[in-house]
PDB file of C-alpha atoms in Angstrom:
ATOM      1  CA  MET A   1     -53.123  23.018 113.046  1.00 47.00           C
ATOM      2  CA  GLY A   2     -56.718  22.169 113.595  1.00 47.00           C
ATOM      3  CA  MET A   3     -58.458  19.132 112.025  1.00 45.00           C
ATOM      4  CA  SER A   4     -60.402  21.379 109.531  1.00 47.00           C
ATOM      5  CA  ALA A   5     -57.101  22.906 108.402  1.00 45.00           C
ATOM      6  CA  VAL A   6     -55.619  19.511 107.802  1.00 45.00           C
ATOM      7  CA  VAL A   7     -58.715  18.366 105.844  1.00 46.00           C
ATOM      8  CA  ALA A   8     -58.638  21.598 103.814  1.00 48.00           C
ATOM      9  CA  ALA A   9     -54.930  21.205 103.018  1.00 48.00           C
ATOM     10  CA  GLN A  10     -55.458  17.623 101.851  1.00 52.00           C
ATOM     11  CA  CYS A  11     -58.565  18.621  99.739  1.00 52.00           C
ATOM     12  CA  SER A  12     -56.692  21.450  98.149  1.00 50.00           C
ATOM     13  CA  GLN A  13     -55.244  18.752  96.006  1.00 52.00           C
ATOM     14  CA  CYS A  14     -58.700  17.168  95.325  1.00 56.00           C
ATOM     15  CA  LYS A  15     -60.413  17.939  92.080  1.00 59.00           C
ATOM     16  CA  LEU A  16     -63.951  19.138  92.560  1.00 71.00           C
ATOM     17  CA  TYR A  17     -64.703  19.042  88.823  1.00 77.00           C
ATOM     18  CA  ASN A  18     -63.934  15.845  86.865  1.00 84.00           C
ATOM     19  CA  PRO A  19     -65.585  15.536  83.448  1.00 91.00           C
ATOM     20  CA  ILE A  20     -65.955  11.959  82.328  1.00 92.00           C
ATOM     21  CA  ALA A  21     -63.680  10.693  79.573  1.00 92.00           C
ATOM     22  CA  LEU A  22     -65.766   9.455  76.648  1.00 89.00           C
ATOM     23  CA  PRO A  23     -65.005   5.809  75.906  1.00 89.00           C
ATOM     24  CA  THR A  24     -62.860   5.117  72.805  1.00 88.00           C
ATOM     25  CA  SER A  25     -66.032   3.977  71.023  1.00 90.00           C
ATOM     26  CA  ASN A  26     -67.132   7.686  71.299  1.00 92.00           C
ATOM     27  CA  GLN A  27     -70.524   6.505  72.462  1.00 94.00           C
ATOM     28  CA  ILE A  28     -72.024   6.061  75.915  1.00 95.00           C
ATOM     29  CA  ASP A  29     -75.327   5.068  77.444  1.00 96.00           C
ATOM     30  CA  ASP A  30     -75.601   6.960  80.788  1.00 96.00           C
ATOM     31  CA  THR A  31     -78.036   8.554  83.182  1.00 95.00           C
ATOM     32  CA  LEU A  32     -78.490  12.223  84.018  1.00 94.00           C
ATOM     33  CA  SER A  33     -79.303  12.508  87.704  1.00 91.00           C
ATOM     34  CA  GLU A  34     -79.909  14.976  90.493  1.00 90.00           C
ATOM     35  CA  LYS A  35     -76.308  14.230  91.649  1.00 90.00           C
ATOM     36  CA  ASP A  36     -74.914  15.853  88.513  1.00 91.00           C
ATOM     37  CA  ILE A  37     -73.966  19.429  87.957  1.00 90.00           C
ATOM     38  CA  PRO A  38     -76.778  21.894  88.855  1.00 88.00           C
ATOM     39  CA  THR A  39     -77.466  24.272  86.000  1.00 84.00           C
ATOM     40  CA  GLY A  40     -79.006  27.041  88.065  1.00 81.00           C
ATOM     41  CA  GLN A  41     -82.203  26.745  85.952  1.00 77.00           C
ATOM     42  CA  GLY A  42     -83.599  23.781  87.985  1.00 78.00           C
ATOM     43  CA  GLY A  43     -81.973  21.192  85.740  1.00 82.00           C
ATOM     44  CA  PHE A  44     -78.776  19.215  85.731  1.00 89.00           C
ATOM     45  CA  ALA A  45     -75.793  18.580  83.410  1.00 92.00           C
ATOM     46  CA  ARG A  46     -73.160  15.932  82.948  1.00 95.00           C
ATOM     47  CA  ASP A  47     -69.761  16.718  81.195  1.00 96.00           C
ATOM     48  CA  TYR A  48     -67.599  14.468  78.998  1.00 96.00           C
ATOM     49  CA  VAL A  49     -64.058  15.365  77.941  1.00 96.00           C
ATOM     50  CA  MET A  50     -62.747  14.686  74.371  1.00 94.00           C
ATOM     51  CA  GLU A  51     -59.731  15.642  72.331  1.00 95.00           C
ATOM     52  CA  PHE A  52     -60.335  17.210  68.940  1.00 95.00           C
ATOM     53  CA  LYS A  53     -57.957  18.308  66.247  1.00 94.00           C
ATOM     54  CA  GLU A  54     -58.043  21.524  64.293  1.00 94.00           C
ATOM     55  CA  GLY A  55     -60.158  21.241  61.112  1.00 93.00           C
ATOM     56  CA  GLU A  56     -62.054  18.088  62.250  1.00 93.00           C
ATOM     57  CA  SER A  57     -65.795  18.110  61.548  1.00 93.00           C
ATOM     58  CA  VAL A  58     -67.884  16.375  64.251  1.00 94.00           C
ATOM     59  CA  ALA A  59     -71.437  15.355  64.757  1.00 94.00           C
ATOM     60  CA  ILE A  60     -72.650  14.969  68.299  1.00 95.00           C
ATOM     61  CA  ASP A  61     -75.969  13.147  68.884  1.00 94.00           C
ATOM     62  CA  LEU A  62     -77.813  13.113  72.148  1.00 94.00           C
ATOM     63  CA  ALA A  63     -80.964  10.988  72.435  1.00 92.00           C
ATOM     64  CA  SER A  64     -83.223  10.607  75.521  1.00 91.00           C
ATOM     65  CA  GLU A  65     -86.798   9.502  76.061  1.00 90.00           C
ATOM     66  CA  SER A  66     -86.680  10.863  79.561  1.00 89.00           C
ATOM     67  CA  PHE A  67     -85.902  14.621  79.135  1.00 88.00           C
ATOM     68  CA  ASP A  68     -85.640  17.339  76.509  1.00 88.00           C
ATOM     69  CA  ALA A  69     -81.997  17.196  75.606  1.00 90.00           C
ATOM     70  CA  ILE A  70     -79.543  20.012  75.016  1.00 92.00           C
ATOM     71  CA  LEU A  71     -75.998  19.630  73.815  1.00 94.00           C
ATOM     72  CA  THR A  72     -73.207  22.165  74.363  1.00 95.00           C
ATOM     73  CA  LEU A  73     -69.605  21.934  73.153  1.00 97.00           C
ATOM     74  CA  LEU A  74     -67.260  23.935  75.329  1.00 96.00           C
ATOM     75  CA  ALA A  75     -63.629  24.901  74.616  1.00 95.00           C
ATOM     76  CA  GLU A  76     -60.852  24.440  77.295  1.00 89.00           C
ATOM     77  CA  ASP A  77     -61.401  28.061  78.430  1.00 91.00           C
ATOM     78  CA  GLY A  78     -65.080  27.460  79.073  1.00 91.00           C
ATOM     79  CA  SER A  79     -66.353  29.348  76.029  1.00 95.00           C
ATOM     80  CA  THR A  80     -69.316  27.874  74.111  1.00 95.00           C
ATOM     81  CA  VAL A  81     -68.222  26.608  70.715  1.00 95.00           C
ATOM     82  CA  ALA A  82     -71.647  25.351  69.638  1.00 94.00           C
ATOM     83  CA  GLU A  83     -74.987  24.431  71.160  1.00 94.00           C
ATOM     84  CA  ASN A  84     -78.198  22.664  69.984  1.00 90.00           C
ATOM     85  CA  ASP A  85     -81.440  21.621  71.691  1.00 83.00           C
ATOM     86  CA  ASP A  86     -83.384  20.155  68.789  1.00 74.00           C
ATOM     87  CA  GLY A  87     -82.895  17.143  66.600  1.00 68.00           C
ATOM     88  CA  PRO A  88     -83.767  17.161  62.846  1.00 68.00           C
ATOM     89  CA  ASP A  89     -86.630  14.784  63.470  1.00 67.00           C
ATOM     90  CA  GLY A  90     -88.666  17.172  65.566  1.00 71.00           C
ATOM     91  CA  SER A  91     -88.085  15.225  68.798  1.00 78.00           C
ATOM     92  CA  ASN A  92     -86.610  16.288  72.044  1.00 85.00           C
ATOM     93  CA  ASN A  93     -83.273  14.862  71.038  1.00 90.00           C
ATOM     94  CA  ALA A  94     -80.283  17.130  70.105  1.00 92.00           C
ATOM     95  CA  LEU A  95     -77.943  16.929  67.172  1.00 92.00           C
ATOM     96  CA  LEU A  96     -74.969  19.207  66.794  1.00 92.00           C
ATOM     97  CA  PHE A  97     -72.590  19.679  63.779  1.00 92.00           C
ATOM     98  CA  THR A  98     -69.421  21.777  64.068  1.00 93.00           C
ATOM     99  CA  ARG A  99     -65.959  22.120  62.719  1.00 94.00           C
ATOM    100  CA  ILE A 100     -63.118  22.296  65.319  1.00 95.00           C
ATOM    101  CA  ALA A 101     -61.045  25.558  65.028  1.00 93.00           C
ATOM    102  CA  LYS A 102     -58.278  24.668  67.484  1.00 95.00           C
ATOM    103  CA  THR A 103     -56.705  21.387  68.593  1.00 96.00           C
ATOM    104  CA  GLY A 104     -57.291  20.660  72.261  1.00 95.00           C
ATOM    105  CA  ARG A 105     -59.556  19.297  75.019  1.00 95.00           C
ATOM    106  CA  TYR A 106     -63.208  19.965  74.659  1.00 97.00           C
ATOM    107  CA  ILE A 107     -66.163  19.401  76.975  1.00 96.00           C
ATOM    108  CA  VAL A 108     -69.348  17.859  75.629  1.00 97.00           C
ATOM    109  CA  ARG A 109     -72.111  18.928  78.009  1.00 95.00           C
ATOM    110  CA  VAL A 110     -75.367  16.900  78.245  1.00 95.00           C
ATOM    111  CA  ARG A 111     -78.238  18.631  79.996  1.00 92.00           C
ATOM    112  CA  ALA A 112     -81.991  18.790  80.272  1.00 88.00           C
ATOM    113  CA  PHE A 113     -83.887  21.862  79.063  1.00 82.00           C
ATOM    114  CA  GLY A 114     -84.994  23.955  82.072  1.00 71.00           C
ATOM    115  CA  GLU A 115     -86.502  21.760  84.756  1.00 69.00           C
ATOM    116  CA  THR A 116     -87.493  19.007  82.367  1.00 67.00           C
ATOM    117  CA  GLY A 117     -85.763  16.314  84.353  1.00 80.00           C
ATOM    118  CA  VAL A 118     -83.309  13.497  84.558  1.00 89.00           C
ATOM    119  CA  GLY A 119     -82.996  10.061  83.133  1.00 92.00           C
ATOM    120  CA  ASN A 120     -81.305   7.772  80.705  1.00 95.00           C
ATOM    121  CA  PHE A 121     -79.681   8.951  77.465  1.00 95.00           C
ATOM    122  CA  ARG A 122     -77.286   7.891  74.664  1.00 96.00           C
ATOM    123  CA  LEU A 123     -74.451  10.209  73.617  1.00 96.00           C
ATOM    124  CA  LYS A 124     -72.529   9.560  70.394  1.00 96.00           C
ATOM    125  CA  VAL A 125     -69.708  11.616  68.795  1.00 96.00           C
ATOM    126  CA  THR A 126     -68.865  10.945  65.135  1.00 94.00           C
ATOM    127  CA  ARG A 127     -65.747  12.399  63.521  1.00 92.00           C
ATOM    128  CA  LEU A 128     -66.969  13.128  59.946  1.00 89.00           C
ATOM    129  CA  GLN A 129     -64.782  12.288  56.973  1.00 80.00           C
ATOM    130  CA  PRO A 130     -64.586  14.467  53.875  1.00 72.00           C
ATOM    131  CA  VAL A 131     -66.035  13.182  50.612  1.00 65.00           C
ATOM    132  CA  SER A 132     -63.351  11.854  48.346  1.00 56.00           C
ATOM    133  CA  SER A 133     -62.273  14.051  45.451  1.00 55.00           C
ATOM    134  CA  ASP A 134     -61.750  12.911  41.862  1.00 53.00           C
ATOM    135  CA  ARG A 135     -57.934  12.821  42.464  1.00 60.00           C
ATOM    136  CA  SER A 136     -57.985  10.720  45.548  1.00 63.00           C
ATOM    137  CA  ASN A 137     -60.517   8.167  44.352  1.00 64.00           C
ATOM    138  CA  PRO A 138     -59.988   6.786  40.845  1.00 65.00           C
ATOM    139  CA  LEU A 139     -63.546   5.365  40.744  1.00 63.00           C
ATOM    140  CA  ILE A 140     -65.185   8.792  40.818  1.00 62.00           C
ATOM    141  CA  PRO A 141     -64.469   9.751  37.161  1.00 65.00           C
ATOM    142  CA  LYS A 142     -65.573   6.298  36.003  1.00 58.00           C
ATOM    143  CA  LEU A 143     -68.774   6.619  38.048  1.00 58.00           C
ATOM    144  CA  ARG A 144     -69.455   9.995  36.497  1.00 62.00           C
ATOM    145  CA  GLN A 145     -69.016   8.581  32.949  1.00 58.00           C
ATOM    146  CA  PHE A 146     -71.349   5.682  33.850  1.00 50.00           C
ATOM    147  CA  LEU A 147     -74.089   8.131  35.121  1.00 57.00           C
ATOM    148  CA  LYS A 148     -74.043  10.212  31.864  1.00 53.00           C
TER     149      LYS A 148
END
């Protein structure tokens, strides 16, 4: 067996694709660089992996002063669950809201629009909580009476 066959056999166990686990704070300050995943459109992407549960509503916020940000949420099978490239404030930031249909691992992909570049960014994932109903919060009926 030649040296290249030995290296190939050893690397068959190597993972070429390793998305980054998002910290338990669900927020990270990081840098998109030319060493990240080429998008084929002249830009680059960086992937983060997270676990979500069926029925969860999430808000994913990507802010950068260095590039025009695009967020994509991918299911385990690689299909696109949701995507957004514009924030509500008219900036180049991205804000994505979605409800999770199936429990599992998801990829949060950070990328720059087209060839707009690389640079620092902040990614934050927030698990949204439903508003309390009258039955679960005894203060709601009292508040409604007070507001009449």
